[in-house]
Short mmCIF file of C-alpha atoms in Angstrom, two decimals:
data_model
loop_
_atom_site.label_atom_id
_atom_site.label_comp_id
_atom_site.label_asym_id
_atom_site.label_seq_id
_atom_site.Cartn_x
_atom_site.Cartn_y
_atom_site.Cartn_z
CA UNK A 104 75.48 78.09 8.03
CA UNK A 105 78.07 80.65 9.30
CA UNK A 106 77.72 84.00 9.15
CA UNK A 107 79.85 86.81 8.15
CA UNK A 108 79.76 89.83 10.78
CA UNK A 109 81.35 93.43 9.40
CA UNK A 110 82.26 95.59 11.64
CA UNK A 111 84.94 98.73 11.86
CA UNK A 112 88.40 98.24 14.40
CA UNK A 113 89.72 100.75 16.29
CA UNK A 114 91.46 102.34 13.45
CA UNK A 115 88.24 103.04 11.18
CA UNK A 116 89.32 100.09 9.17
CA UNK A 117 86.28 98.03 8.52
CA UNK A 118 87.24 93.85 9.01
CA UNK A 119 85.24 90.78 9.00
CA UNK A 120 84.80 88.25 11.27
CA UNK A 121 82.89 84.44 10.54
CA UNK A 122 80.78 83.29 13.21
CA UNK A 123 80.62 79.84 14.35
CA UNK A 124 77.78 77.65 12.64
CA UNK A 125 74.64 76.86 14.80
CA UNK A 126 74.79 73.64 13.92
CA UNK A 127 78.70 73.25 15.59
CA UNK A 128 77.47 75.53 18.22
CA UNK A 129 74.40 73.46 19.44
CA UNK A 130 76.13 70.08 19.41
CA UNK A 131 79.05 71.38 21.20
CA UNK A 132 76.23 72.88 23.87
CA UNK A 133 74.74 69.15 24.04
CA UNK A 134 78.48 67.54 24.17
CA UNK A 135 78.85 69.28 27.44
CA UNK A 136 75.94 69.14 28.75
CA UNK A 137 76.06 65.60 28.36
CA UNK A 138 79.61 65.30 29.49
CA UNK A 139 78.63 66.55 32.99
CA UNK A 140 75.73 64.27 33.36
CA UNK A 141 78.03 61.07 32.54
CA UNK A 142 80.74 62.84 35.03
CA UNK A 143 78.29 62.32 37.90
CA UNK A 144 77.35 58.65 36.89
CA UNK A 145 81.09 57.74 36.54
CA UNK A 146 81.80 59.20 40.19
CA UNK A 147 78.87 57.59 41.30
CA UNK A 148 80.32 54.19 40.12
CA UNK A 149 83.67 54.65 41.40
CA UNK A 150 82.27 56.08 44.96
CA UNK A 151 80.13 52.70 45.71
CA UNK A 152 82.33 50.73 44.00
CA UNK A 153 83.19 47.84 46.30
CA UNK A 154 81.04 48.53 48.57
CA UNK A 155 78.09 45.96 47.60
CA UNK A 156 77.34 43.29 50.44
CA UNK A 157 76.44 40.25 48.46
CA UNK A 158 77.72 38.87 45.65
CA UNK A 159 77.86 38.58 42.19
CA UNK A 160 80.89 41.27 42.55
CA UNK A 161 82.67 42.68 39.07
CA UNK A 162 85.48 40.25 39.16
CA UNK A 163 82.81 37.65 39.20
CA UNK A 164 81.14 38.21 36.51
CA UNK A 165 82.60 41.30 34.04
CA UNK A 166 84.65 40.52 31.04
CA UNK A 167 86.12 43.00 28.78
CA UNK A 168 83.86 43.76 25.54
CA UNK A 169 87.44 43.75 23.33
CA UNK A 170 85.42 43.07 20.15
CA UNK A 171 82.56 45.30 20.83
CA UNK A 172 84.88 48.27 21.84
CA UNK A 173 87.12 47.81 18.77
CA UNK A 174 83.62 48.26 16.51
CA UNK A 175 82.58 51.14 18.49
CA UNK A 176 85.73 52.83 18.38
CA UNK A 177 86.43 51.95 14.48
CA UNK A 178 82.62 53.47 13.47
CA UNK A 179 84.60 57.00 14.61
CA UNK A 180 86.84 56.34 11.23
CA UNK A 181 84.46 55.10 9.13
CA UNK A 182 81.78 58.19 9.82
CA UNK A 183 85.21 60.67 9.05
CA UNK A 184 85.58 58.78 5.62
CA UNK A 185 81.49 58.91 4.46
CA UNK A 186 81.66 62.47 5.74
CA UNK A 187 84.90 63.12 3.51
CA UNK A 188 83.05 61.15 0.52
CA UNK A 189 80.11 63.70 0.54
CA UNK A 190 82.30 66.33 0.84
CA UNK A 191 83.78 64.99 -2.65
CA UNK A 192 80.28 64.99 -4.31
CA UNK A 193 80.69 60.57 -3.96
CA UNK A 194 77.48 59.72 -2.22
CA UNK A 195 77.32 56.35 -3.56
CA UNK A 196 80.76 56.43 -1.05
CA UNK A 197 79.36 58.12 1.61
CA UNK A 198 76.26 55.44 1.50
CA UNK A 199 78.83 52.57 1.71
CA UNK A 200 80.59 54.23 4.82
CA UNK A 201 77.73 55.27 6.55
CA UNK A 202 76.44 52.14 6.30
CA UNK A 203 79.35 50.32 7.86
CA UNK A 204 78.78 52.59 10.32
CA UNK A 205 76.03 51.97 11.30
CA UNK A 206 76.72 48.11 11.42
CA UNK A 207 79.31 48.82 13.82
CA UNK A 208 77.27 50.94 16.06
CA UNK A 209 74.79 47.84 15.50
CA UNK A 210 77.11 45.20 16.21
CA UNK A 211 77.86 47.08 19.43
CA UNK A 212 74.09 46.87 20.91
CA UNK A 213 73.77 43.54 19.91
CA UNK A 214 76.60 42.49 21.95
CA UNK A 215 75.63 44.87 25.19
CA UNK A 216 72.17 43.12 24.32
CA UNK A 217 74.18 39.46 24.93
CA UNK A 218 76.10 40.56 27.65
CA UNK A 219 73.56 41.89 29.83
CA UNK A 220 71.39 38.65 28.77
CA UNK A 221 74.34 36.44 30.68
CA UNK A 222 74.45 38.94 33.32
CA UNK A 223 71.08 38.41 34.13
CA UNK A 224 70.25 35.32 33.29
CA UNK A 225 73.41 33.35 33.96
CA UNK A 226 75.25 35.58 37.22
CA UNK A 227 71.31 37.10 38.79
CA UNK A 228 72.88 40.59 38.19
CA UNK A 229 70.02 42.76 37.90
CA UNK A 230 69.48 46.46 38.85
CA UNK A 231 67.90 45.54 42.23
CA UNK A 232 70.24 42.63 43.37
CA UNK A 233 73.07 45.18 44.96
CA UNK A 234 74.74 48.65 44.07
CA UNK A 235 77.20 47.08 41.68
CA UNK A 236 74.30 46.02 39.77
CA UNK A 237 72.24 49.56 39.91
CA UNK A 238 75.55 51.87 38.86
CA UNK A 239 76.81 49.52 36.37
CA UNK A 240 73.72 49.30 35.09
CA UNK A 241 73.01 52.85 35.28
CA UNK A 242 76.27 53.77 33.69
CA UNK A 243 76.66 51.42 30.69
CA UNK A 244 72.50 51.80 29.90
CA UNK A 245 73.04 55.45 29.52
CA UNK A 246 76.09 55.36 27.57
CA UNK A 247 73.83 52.35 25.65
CA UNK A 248 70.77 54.50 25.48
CA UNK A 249 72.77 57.41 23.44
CA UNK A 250 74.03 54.88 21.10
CA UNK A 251 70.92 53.92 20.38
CA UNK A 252 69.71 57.69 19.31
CA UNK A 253 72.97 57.97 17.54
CA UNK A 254 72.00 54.39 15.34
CA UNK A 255 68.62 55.54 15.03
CA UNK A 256 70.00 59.36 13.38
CA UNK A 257 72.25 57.35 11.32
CA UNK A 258 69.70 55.48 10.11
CA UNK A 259 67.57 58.17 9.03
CA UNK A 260 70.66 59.42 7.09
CA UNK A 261 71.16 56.16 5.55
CA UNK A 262 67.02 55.83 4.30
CA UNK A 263 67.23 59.22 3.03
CA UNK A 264 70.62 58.92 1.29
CA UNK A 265 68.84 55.72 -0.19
CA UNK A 266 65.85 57.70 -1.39
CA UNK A 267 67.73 60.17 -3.36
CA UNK A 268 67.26 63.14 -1.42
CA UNK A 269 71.06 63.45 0.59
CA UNK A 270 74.06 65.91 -1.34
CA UNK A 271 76.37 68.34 -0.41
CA UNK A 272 73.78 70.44 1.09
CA UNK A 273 73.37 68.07 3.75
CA UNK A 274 77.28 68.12 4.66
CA UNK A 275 76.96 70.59 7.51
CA UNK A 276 73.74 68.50 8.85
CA UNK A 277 76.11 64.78 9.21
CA UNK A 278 78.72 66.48 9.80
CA UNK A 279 77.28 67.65 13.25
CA UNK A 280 75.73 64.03 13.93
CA UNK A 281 79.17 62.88 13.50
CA UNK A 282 80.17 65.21 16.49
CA UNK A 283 77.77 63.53 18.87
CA UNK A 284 79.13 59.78 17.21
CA UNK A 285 82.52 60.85 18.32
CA UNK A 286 80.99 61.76 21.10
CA UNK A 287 79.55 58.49 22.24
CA UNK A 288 82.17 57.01 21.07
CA UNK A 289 85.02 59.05 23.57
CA UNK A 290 82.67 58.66 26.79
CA UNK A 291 82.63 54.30 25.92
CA UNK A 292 86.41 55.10 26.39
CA UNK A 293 85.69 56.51 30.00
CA UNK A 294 83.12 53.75 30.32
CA UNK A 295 85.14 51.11 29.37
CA UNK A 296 88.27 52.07 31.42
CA UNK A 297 86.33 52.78 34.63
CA UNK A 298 83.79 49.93 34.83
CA UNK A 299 86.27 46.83 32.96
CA UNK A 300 89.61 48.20 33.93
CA UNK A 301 89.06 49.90 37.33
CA UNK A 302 86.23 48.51 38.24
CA UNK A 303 87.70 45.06 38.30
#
């Protein structure tokens, strides 16, 4: 929760000030933190990019994930409206949305999941077979691996709201977890654009 600091200005007028929430403060802390690390996996694509001696090269083998990206991306609204339905006191609401998205967060794995099945299986990209394979790897299993503790939070959420035990004193709580969904969901933009749009 925030808390209120009083203190007296200059002119022996007393004032109060709000601090920032440690909730807000913390996940902005781990937002950057993150946002570095990914910064030096993204370079590190775009430095070796091209410069893998055998084959299979991006334009070989990388399509576009349109519909997983448009789930990923749309989870971002749906997370803003069960946030705004608990705000309202509606949790049966903010159940439904939350829900949805976490089926679109789902939806998302299950389709790296597919992708990286053909990669493998049908093109012999793995980790080891050149650098293309190790940073896109590397890259997109990072950005994969935070989904995945995002999906598993939500989740949580979603079994407690289904137990009974989530209301409005919880708002502050999902409100921060949908900070780090927005999150994940603004670095697959970066992602996205450097490994199916530049990369190719």
């Amino acid at each position: 929760m925030a808390a209120a600091a009083t203190t007296v200005s200059a002119s022996g007028a007393p004032w109060s000030a709000t601090l920032p929430r440690r909730g807000h403060v913390g996940i902005l802390a781990l937002i950057l933190t993150e946002s570095a690390f990914f910064s030096i996996f993204v370079v590190a694509y775009i430095f070796y990019l091209g410069k893998s001696l055998t084959g299979p090269f991006p334009r070989d083998v990388l399509s576009p994930p349109i519909v997983n990206t448009i789930c990923l991306l749309s989870s971002s609204i749906t997370i803003v409206l069960a946030i705004r339905a608990l705000r309202a006191g509606s949790i049966r609401a903010f159940a439904a949305w939350w829900f949805i998205t976490f089926a679109l967060g789902l939806e998302f794995m299950v389709g790296t999941a597919l992708e990286w099945h053909h990669l493998i299986y049908r093109d012999g990209l793995t980790i080891r077979t050149n650098l293309f394979g190790t940073t896109y790897y590397s890259l997109v299993g990072l950005h994969a691996l935070h989904v995945t503790i995002g999906l598993l939070l939500i989740l949580l959420v979603l079994i407690l709201t289904m137990c009974g035990y989530m209301n409005d004193r919880h708002i502050e709580r999902t409100d921060v977890l949908s900070w780090y969904w927005h999150f994940v969901d603004a670095v697959w933009v970066v992602v996205f654009l450097t490994v199916y749009v530049i990369g190719r």
